[in-house]
């Protein structure tokens, strides 16, 4: 298994690494909105340029920044094919039963694919340049107004951060169990679809059991280190957002506004 | 400061279950390196989980660093006084960065944010991981992971450190690293309790407790406990190799002056035979 897992933080000193995590996360949400709002070629050119500049500023190797995109190519192919074959159009190029091939369908397929790819690159840049705990602190900070309606924001943040940090461990364990069961004749990648489906429950049961055992041991270890809920912990330093963070947010908001009002 | 005094500790996990601990007595002086030996399921971990009240005392008396473990008002002071490192380092990390994980305990005790980086660096330096703050625990070796987990506990400056089979999942190099860290802490005055089923790990201890089926069957120095094969066999353990050789030689009519615990001591004894 790769030592570098998808979305795992890579330490660095680039502008994106140094940017305030709150600004990065809020900007990420604004950019997703901009990607979804984009509908014209001019709009796409602007959005793509903006996202490519962000990716370049992160100084991440291109193969890592686009790692999840390459891994999802089969999924993209299916999405594109479904749009091309089943998009209802008044000007079909070719029609047979419910299958309709049209320029509109091809454009729709390309449109959806491009949006997914852009959002994946954005999420890669966000998670690869932000330590998980900083990201969780940012989410906690942005959720903090919910405290006033009784939401235990600190505990929610802790649950999220523990879940994130357990992903590599559980993936490694899944790999181990899978290898052990393959050695005993289970078929996960070859054989008939039915055989592969039958091999899944024996894989999932030990994974779930192990996850519960690990959760139990972690809970004991956390208690032994004095954890008694979020409100008893050292308060997070509430530093004001730096000017660079506000500028980045302003640029993202401007891109959103341009997509709404100009394109 | 760092002492443990327990009398007639009895504990069962369920009302109808046979007791996991059955009238256990234990006495540890401050600054001692103590090994609690026994095979899996003999009650070692159950016993030490009473030291910081992870398990509630059902019967008997137990005072740790002068704190009665039944005193709920002192619970969090007790947990800070007794640090605990568990068997599987992967199940102890709460963060994806070593520095943030070491800071976890400090944040739980509301240590001022300005003091945390200094304490984190000092704890990492103590276990030989200076500068590892930005590293991911999952990319460390087994020994480094366990030392990072140890740093998370040491950052709280505990008076008593419990290593609950902390070397069981490590390779020989990782095991040596953790044992060296334990010896270093003992030199600094911390009481160190090592839970283990590996007899050789108990040799450097000041005091060895031997457990079997929830009972304390022997207590004494390594020389008093580890050189008696019958005792170790009763606990389901094998004596160290030099001890076995000593007794085999004795059966063959060759009597060494002292029963050696280590290969070095055995070599010295054999040289004396000349």
XYZ file of C-alpha atoms in Angstrom:
537
model
C 0.000 0.000 0.000
C 1.180 3.514 -0.721
C 2.606 5.343 2.255
C 0.966 8.508 0.921
C -2.785 8.153 1.095
C -5.276 10.168 -0.921
C -5.928 13.519 0.708
C -3.277 13.087 3.407
C -1.546 16.312 4.432
C 1.888 16.942 2.916
C 3.973 19.415 4.962
C 5.241 22.399 2.972
C 5.855 26.138 2.967
C 3.889 27.281 -0.099
C 1.409 30.185 -0.008
C -1.437 27.662 0.182
C 0.246 25.836 3.069
C 0.684 29.099 4.980
C -2.795 30.465 4.326
C -5.223 30.650 7.259
C -7.222 27.386 7.355
C -10.507 29.271 7.930
C -9.930 31.328 4.781
C -8.967 28.195 2.859
C -12.060 26.272 3.928
C -14.477 29.174 3.342
C -12.786 29.936 0.002
C -13.126 26.255 -0.909
C -16.897 26.438 -0.348
C -17.134 29.646 -2.420
C -15.131 28.077 -5.242
C -17.383 25.008 -5.285
C -20.310 27.418 -5.665
C -18.453 29.176 -8.495
C -17.791 25.847 -10.252
C -21.455 24.869 -9.992
C -22.618 28.305 -11.193
C -20.293 28.251 -14.212
C -22.237 27.604 -17.405
C -20.431 29.311 -20.277
C -17.100 28.792 -22.000
C -15.834 32.207 -20.816
C -16.945 31.347 -17.296
C -15.150 28.013 -17.437
C -11.955 29.605 -18.765
C -11.934 32.016 -15.835
C -12.755 29.329 -13.221
C -10.239 26.835 -14.624
C -7.509 29.509 -14.715
C -8.298 30.488 -11.119
C -8.163 26.882 -9.884
C -4.965 26.130 -11.830
C -3.303 29.185 -10.260
C -4.347 27.925 -6.808
C -2.963 24.444 -7.612
C 0.301 25.993 -8.833
C 0.561 28.160 -5.691
C 0.270 25.010 -3.555
C 3.539 23.735 -5.153
C 2.203 20.186 -4.955
C 3.517 17.708 -7.527
C 0.832 17.562 -10.287
C 0.537 13.778 -10.034
C -0.354 14.085 -6.325
C -2.694 17.079 -6.743
C -4.622 15.113 -9.400
C -4.185 11.651 -7.835
C -7.848 11.075 -7.006
C -8.877 12.335 -10.479
C -6.826 9.623 -12.161
C -8.135 6.960 -9.802
C -11.727 7.872 -10.653
C -11.365 7.709 -14.443
C -13.636 4.615 -14.798
C -16.343 6.436 -12.823
C -15.953 9.505 -15.051
C -16.306 7.340 -18.140
C -19.601 5.868 -16.865
C -20.975 9.332 -15.956
C -20.025 10.715 -19.354
C -21.493 7.710 -21.185
C -24.816 7.942 -19.299
C -25.146 11.626 -20.239
C -24.196 11.033 -23.854
C -26.627 8.130 -24.285
C -29.622 9.199 -22.240
C -29.762 13.030 -22.309
C -33.120 14.057 -23.774
C -32.639 16.498 -26.629
C -34.921 18.024 -29.258
C -32.130 17.815 -31.861
C -30.790 14.260 -31.637
C -27.953 13.161 -33.882
C -29.052 9.521 -33.546
C -31.936 7.870 -31.701
C -32.868 4.278 -30.900
C -35.493 3.577 -28.242
C -34.533 5.471 -25.086
C -30.972 5.936 -26.327
C -30.439 9.442 -27.699
C -27.101 10.833 -28.815
C -27.014 14.600 -29.218
C -24.631 17.559 -29.068
C -26.521 18.705 -25.940
C -25.894 15.321 -24.265
C -22.188 15.414 -25.091
C -21.974 19.007 -23.765
C -23.872 18.038 -20.599
C -21.545 15.045 -20.005
C -18.451 17.208 -20.503
C -19.950 19.903 -18.242
C -20.567 17.486 -15.359
C -17.171 15.826 -15.748
C -15.366 19.139 -15.732
C -17.197 20.210 -12.557
C -16.318 16.970 -10.748
C -12.658 17.194 -11.816
C -12.374 20.838 -10.688
C -13.992 20.103 -7.320
C -11.701 17.087 -6.807
C -8.600 19.179 -7.556
C -9.822 21.863 -5.150
C -10.497 19.364 -2.371
C -7.084 17.769 -2.962
C -5.333 21.125 -2.650
C -7.307 21.889 0.524
C -6.575 18.608 2.327
C -3.011 18.202 1.060
C -1.959 21.670 2.241
C -3.865 21.827 5.536
C -3.034 19.725 8.616
C -6.202 17.813 9.578
C -6.275 19.356 13.037
C -5.998 22.863 11.553
C -8.840 21.992 9.193
C -10.927 20.712 12.080
C -10.097 23.842 14.096
C -11.244 25.915 11.106
C -14.517 23.985 10.861
C -14.954 24.337 14.629
C -14.313 28.065 14.383
C -16.801 28.466 11.533
C -19.358 26.358 13.441
C -18.802 28.219 16.707
C -21.987 30.344 16.439
C -23.917 27.056 16.752
C -22.771 26.909 20.402
C -25.493 29.425 21.186
C -28.180 26.908 20.223
C -26.562 24.163 22.340
C -24.534 22.306 19.681
C -21.398 20.743 21.349
C -19.054 22.178 18.717
C -15.832 21.074 20.485
C -16.995 17.456 20.733
C -18.168 17.413 17.103
C -14.772 18.751 16.042
C -12.975 16.059 18.099
C -15.136 13.305 16.566
C -14.302 14.593 13.076
C -10.571 14.837 13.724
C -10.370 11.350 15.282
C -12.347 9.937 12.343
C -9.981 11.606 9.870
C -6.859 10.371 11.619
C -8.170 6.777 11.777
C -8.640 6.543 7.997
C -5.038 5.449 7.220
C -5.134 2.847 10.022
C -8.421 1.360 8.842
C -7.297 1.350 5.203
C -4.121 -0.492 6.184
C -6.135 -2.987 8.202
C -8.599 -3.507 5.340
C -5.651 -4.221 3.085
C -4.254 -6.758 5.596
C -7.588 -8.568 6.010
C -8.123 -8.556 2.243
C -4.669 -10.041 1.639
C -5.234 -12.701 4.323
C -8.592 -13.678 2.832
C -7.253 -13.648 -0.730
C -4.572 -16.078 0.474
C -7.427 -18.309 1.678
C -9.181 -18.237 -1.696
C -11.520 -15.221 -1.486
C -12.068 -13.473 -4.833
C -12.332 -9.699 -4.663
C -11.050 -8.730 -8.080
C -11.505 -11.750 -10.290
C -14.249 -14.308 -10.745
C -17.938 -13.785 -11.358
C -19.751 -10.776 -9.947
C -21.705 -13.073 -7.607
C -18.495 -14.640 -6.256
C -17.016 -11.190 -5.624
C -20.212 -10.064 -3.879
C -20.139 -13.203 -1.701
C -16.557 -12.404 -0.646
C -17.535 -9.000 0.752
C -19.410 -9.871 4.016
C -16.479 -11.910 5.387
C -14.291 -8.886 4.654
C -16.614 -6.314 6.217
C -17.309 -8.238 9.444
C -13.696 -8.259 10.732
C -13.226 -4.651 9.594
C -16.230 -3.533 11.641
C -15.213 -5.628 14.650
C -11.706 -4.225 14.483
C -13.011 -0.656 14.134
C -15.132 -1.080 17.291
C -12.179 -2.591 19.189
C -9.939 0.267 18.112
C -12.600 2.820 19.064
C -12.831 1.239 22.504
C -9.048 1.276 23.017
C -8.807 4.867 21.783
C -11.567 5.934 24.176
C -9.630 4.405 27.112
C -6.383 6.055 25.943
C -8.132 9.444 25.621
C -9.661 9.110 29.070
C -6.259 8.170 30.515
C -4.872 11.405 29.015
C -7.519 13.473 30.746
C -10.150 13.954 28.024
C -13.527 14.834 29.516
C -15.287 16.677 26.730
C -14.526 19.670 24.573
C -15.507 22.397 27.018
C -12.818 21.429 29.561
C -9.938 21.834 27.087
C -7.522 24.701 26.510
C -9.428 27.287 24.513
C -8.363 27.589 20.911
C -6.462 30.799 20.269
C -9.044 33.055 18.600
C -6.701 34.918 16.307
C -8.226 37.381 13.865
C -8.169 36.355 10.219
C -5.013 37.793 8.582
C -5.324 40.286 5.699
C -4.111 37.619 3.230
C -7.026 35.407 4.291
C -9.569 38.179 3.724
C -8.007 38.953 0.326
C -8.233 35.297 -0.726
C -11.869 35.162 0.383
C -12.600 38.392 -1.506
C -11.128 36.940 -4.709
C -13.193 33.749 -4.343
C -16.349 35.779 -3.682
C -15.586 37.973 -6.709
C -15.267 34.859 -8.901
C -18.657 33.684 -7.617
C -20.218 37.086 -8.323
C -18.759 37.139 -11.853
C -20.269 33.720 -12.579
C -23.671 34.938 -11.403
C -23.791 38.403 -12.968
C -21.498 38.361 -16.020
C -21.447 34.851 -17.505
C 5.320 11.183 45.398
C 5.073 8.268 42.966
C 4.235 5.572 45.521
C 1.562 2.887 45.182
C -0.002 1.047 48.101
C -2.742 -1.486 47.458
C -4.296 -4.076 49.736
C -6.663 -6.923 48.934
C -7.702 -5.499 45.566
C -10.494 -7.618 44.142
C -12.272 -6.984 40.879
C -14.707 -8.768 38.555
C -15.937 -7.428 35.215
C -19.439 -8.853 35.623
C -21.520 -9.676 38.710
C -21.536 -13.394 37.901
C -17.976 -13.539 36.569
C -15.063 -15.095 38.419
C -12.859 -12.309 39.837
C -10.132 -11.110 37.471
C -8.236 -9.812 40.506
C -8.442 -11.775 43.710
C -7.036 -10.130 46.857
C -3.992 -8.517 45.238
C -1.484 -6.642 47.421
C 1.053 -4.282 45.881
C 3.542 -1.820 47.294
C 5.810 0.389 45.172
C 8.210 3.078 46.382
C 8.750 6.366 44.521
C 11.296 6.208 41.699
C 11.315 2.417 41.389
C 11.287 0.551 38.106
C 8.732 -2.187 38.616
C 7.841 -5.118 36.371
C 4.477 -6.844 36.666
C 4.891 -10.225 35.005
C 2.344 -12.787 34.002
C 0.835 -14.537 31.009
C -2.058 -13.075 28.993
C -5.302 -12.851 30.942
C -3.714 -13.106 34.405
C -5.038 -9.672 35.460
C -1.976 -7.426 34.967
C -3.744 -4.821 32.834
C -6.836 -4.944 35.016
C -4.653 -4.188 38.042
C -2.863 -1.184 36.532
C -6.113 0.297 35.211
C -7.025 0.801 38.854
C -3.957 3.016 39.338
C -5.540 5.929 37.443
C -9.144 4.894 38.111
C -9.883 3.765 34.577
C -11.509 0.913 36.466
C -13.365 1.640 39.688
C -12.061 -0.129 42.767
C -14.653 -2.684 43.907
C -12.996 -4.178 46.961
C -9.804 -3.449 48.904
C -7.759 -0.295 49.314
C -5.550 1.546 46.867
C -3.623 4.746 47.276
C -1.556 6.133 44.393
C 0.869 9.021 44.972
C -1.032 9.673 48.187
C -4.403 9.894 46.394
C -7.200 7.504 47.338
C -8.395 6.162 43.964
C -11.993 6.205 45.247
C -11.880 9.969 45.760
C -13.844 11.275 42.756
C -12.859 14.863 43.513
C -9.245 13.888 42.821
C -9.947 11.847 39.674
C -8.364 14.213 37.133
C -5.352 14.964 39.339
C -4.884 11.199 39.677
C -5.059 10.713 35.886
C -2.438 13.430 35.401
C -0.237 11.855 38.085
C -0.375 8.401 36.480
C 0.499 8.391 32.780
C -0.308 5.296 30.777
C 1.014 3.985 27.470
C -0.919 1.118 25.892
C -0.019 -1.828 23.694
C -1.018 -0.622 20.234
C 0.370 2.825 19.383
C -2.042 3.179 16.430
C -4.978 3.138 18.842
C -3.631 5.988 20.968
C -3.242 8.781 18.446
C -5.957 11.408 18.217
C -4.232 13.587 15.653
C -2.561 13.158 12.293
C 0.450 15.179 13.432
C 2.850 14.127 16.185
C 3.062 17.638 17.693
C -0.715 18.046 17.889
C -1.087 14.595 19.394
C 1.478 15.292 22.119
C -0.414 18.525 22.885
C -3.704 16.619 23.363
C -3.193 15.816 27.056
C -1.948 19.334 27.804
C -5.084 20.822 26.240
C -7.237 18.460 28.315
C -5.672 19.942 31.459
C -6.148 23.489 30.173
C -2.438 24.281 30.053
C -2.155 27.850 28.683
C -1.730 27.799 24.894
C 1.510 29.811 25.098
C 3.168 27.053 27.196
C 2.107 24.130 25.006
C 4.735 24.302 22.174
C 7.608 24.368 24.704
C 6.237 21.384 26.638
C 5.589 19.450 23.405
C 9.181 20.039 22.198
C 10.613 19.042 25.593
C 8.572 15.810 25.695
C 9.592 14.873 22.141
C 13.227 15.574 22.945
C 12.994 13.372 26.032
C 12.033 10.363 23.862
C 14.543 11.151 21.110
C 12.029 12.541 18.615
C 13.052 16.210 18.651
C 11.743 18.015 15.562
C 9.053 15.403 14.780
C 6.160 17.824 15.452
C 5.075 18.051 11.807
C 5.409 14.326 11.048
C 2.450 11.990 10.630
C 2.374 9.219 13.281
C 1.315 6.734 10.610
C 4.560 7.184 8.704
C 6.784 6.428 11.723
C 8.329 3.049 12.586
C 6.707 0.966 15.340
C 9.258 2.067 17.939
C 8.960 5.721 16.915
C 5.153 5.527 17.099
C 5.286 4.136 20.604
C 7.851 6.781 21.617
C 5.535 9.471 20.195
C 2.694 7.995 22.292
C 5.061 8.043 25.277
C 5.860 11.721 24.614
C 2.114 12.470 24.713
C 2.038 11.056 28.236
C 5.355 12.569 29.395
C 4.245 16.057 28.325
C 1.949 15.949 31.376
C 4.958 15.274 33.630
C 3.445 12.259 35.436
C 4.942 11.006 38.680
C 4.122 7.428 37.710
C 4.358 5.979 34.221
C 2.595 2.720 33.383
C 3.705 0.881 30.249
C 0.850 -1.562 29.633
C 2.542 -4.151 27.373
C 3.898 -1.166 25.465
C 6.568 -3.308 23.798
C 4.350 -6.248 22.854
C 3.746 -5.151 19.244
C 7.263 -3.904 18.549
C 10.227 -5.467 16.807
C 13.463 -5.947 18.841
C 14.749 -2.476 17.858
C 11.494 -0.767 18.876
C 11.435 -2.779 22.102
C 14.958 -1.672 22.986
C 14.015 1.970 22.288
C 11.056 1.839 24.690
C 13.003 0.012 27.392
C 15.824 2.564 27.094
C 13.274 5.379 27.460
C 11.847 3.640 30.567
C 15.325 3.331 32.116
C 16.002 6.995 31.363
C 12.765 8.029 33.096
C 13.634 5.971 36.149
C 16.965 7.835 36.303
C 14.984 11.105 36.323
C 12.979 9.951 39.342
C 9.751 8.809 37.685
C 8.190 5.623 39.033
C 7.909 3.257 36.064
C 5.557 0.268 36.043
C 6.118 -2.165 33.173
C 3.454 -4.716 32.378
C 4.922 -7.576 30.383
C 4.830 -11.284 29.697
C 8.421 -11.228 28.410
C 10.520 -12.377 31.352
C 13.759 -10.827 30.015
C 12.191 -7.348 30.165
C 11.828 -7.675 33.936
C 15.578 -8.204 34.513
C 16.547 -4.491 34.876
C 13.634 -3.839 37.270
C 14.112 -2.956 40.935
C 11.096 -5.010 41.882
C 9.203 -7.817 40.135
C 5.596 -8.837 40.810
C 4.509 -12.177 39.420
C 0.814 -12.725 38.760
C -1.234 -15.795 37.939
C -5.019 -16.153 37.628
C -5.736 -12.847 39.328
C -3.402 -13.421 42.273
C 0.015 -12.060 43.145
C 2.094 -15.210 43.543
C 5.503 -13.616 44.149
C 7.134 -10.245 44.734
C 10.791 -9.400 45.115
C 13.950 -8.416 43.305
C 14.629 -9.987 39.862
C 17.194 -12.249 41.539
C 14.589 -13.449 44.041
C 11.796 -14.077 41.514
C 13.317 -14.796 38.107
C 15.822 -17.396 39.286
C 13.113 -19.736 40.606
C 11.886 -21.804 37.635
C 9.022 -23.352 39.636
C 7.512 -19.920 40.327
C 7.742 -18.809 36.703
C 6.356 -22.100 35.450
C 3.445 -21.755 37.862
C 2.724 -18.404 36.172
C 2.931 -20.035 32.732
C 6.273 -18.409 31.893
C 9.699 -19.767 31.009
C 12.780 -18.683 33.010
C 15.456 -16.648 31.186
C 17.922 -18.804 29.223
C 20.893 -18.216 31.642
C 18.679 -19.384 34.530
C 17.714 -22.537 32.640
C 21.371 -23.209 31.827
C 22.336 -22.663 35.479
C 19.840 -25.287 36.596
C 20.733 -27.702 33.771
C 24.422 -27.407 34.692
C 23.570 -27.972 38.325
C 21.651 -31.148 37.407
C 24.725 -32.264 35.440
C 26.852 -31.711 38.522
C 28.397 -28.347 37.639
C 27.545 -25.805 40.319
C 27.932 -22.100 39.483
C 28.397 -19.714 42.388
C 25.390 -17.480 41.536
C 22.355 -17.982 39.337
C 22.881 -15.530 36.447
C 20.043 -13.566 34.826
C 21.884 -12.272 31.776
C 24.236 -13.757 29.182
C 27.018 -11.491 30.482
C 26.555 -12.697 34.066
C 26.499 -16.302 32.831
C 29.790 -15.780 30.968
C 31.355 -14.361 34.143
C 30.149 -17.327 36.180
C 31.506 -19.773 33.597
C 34.877 -17.977 33.568
C 35.058 -18.346 37.342
C 34.798 -22.118 36.924
C 38.338 -22.178 35.494
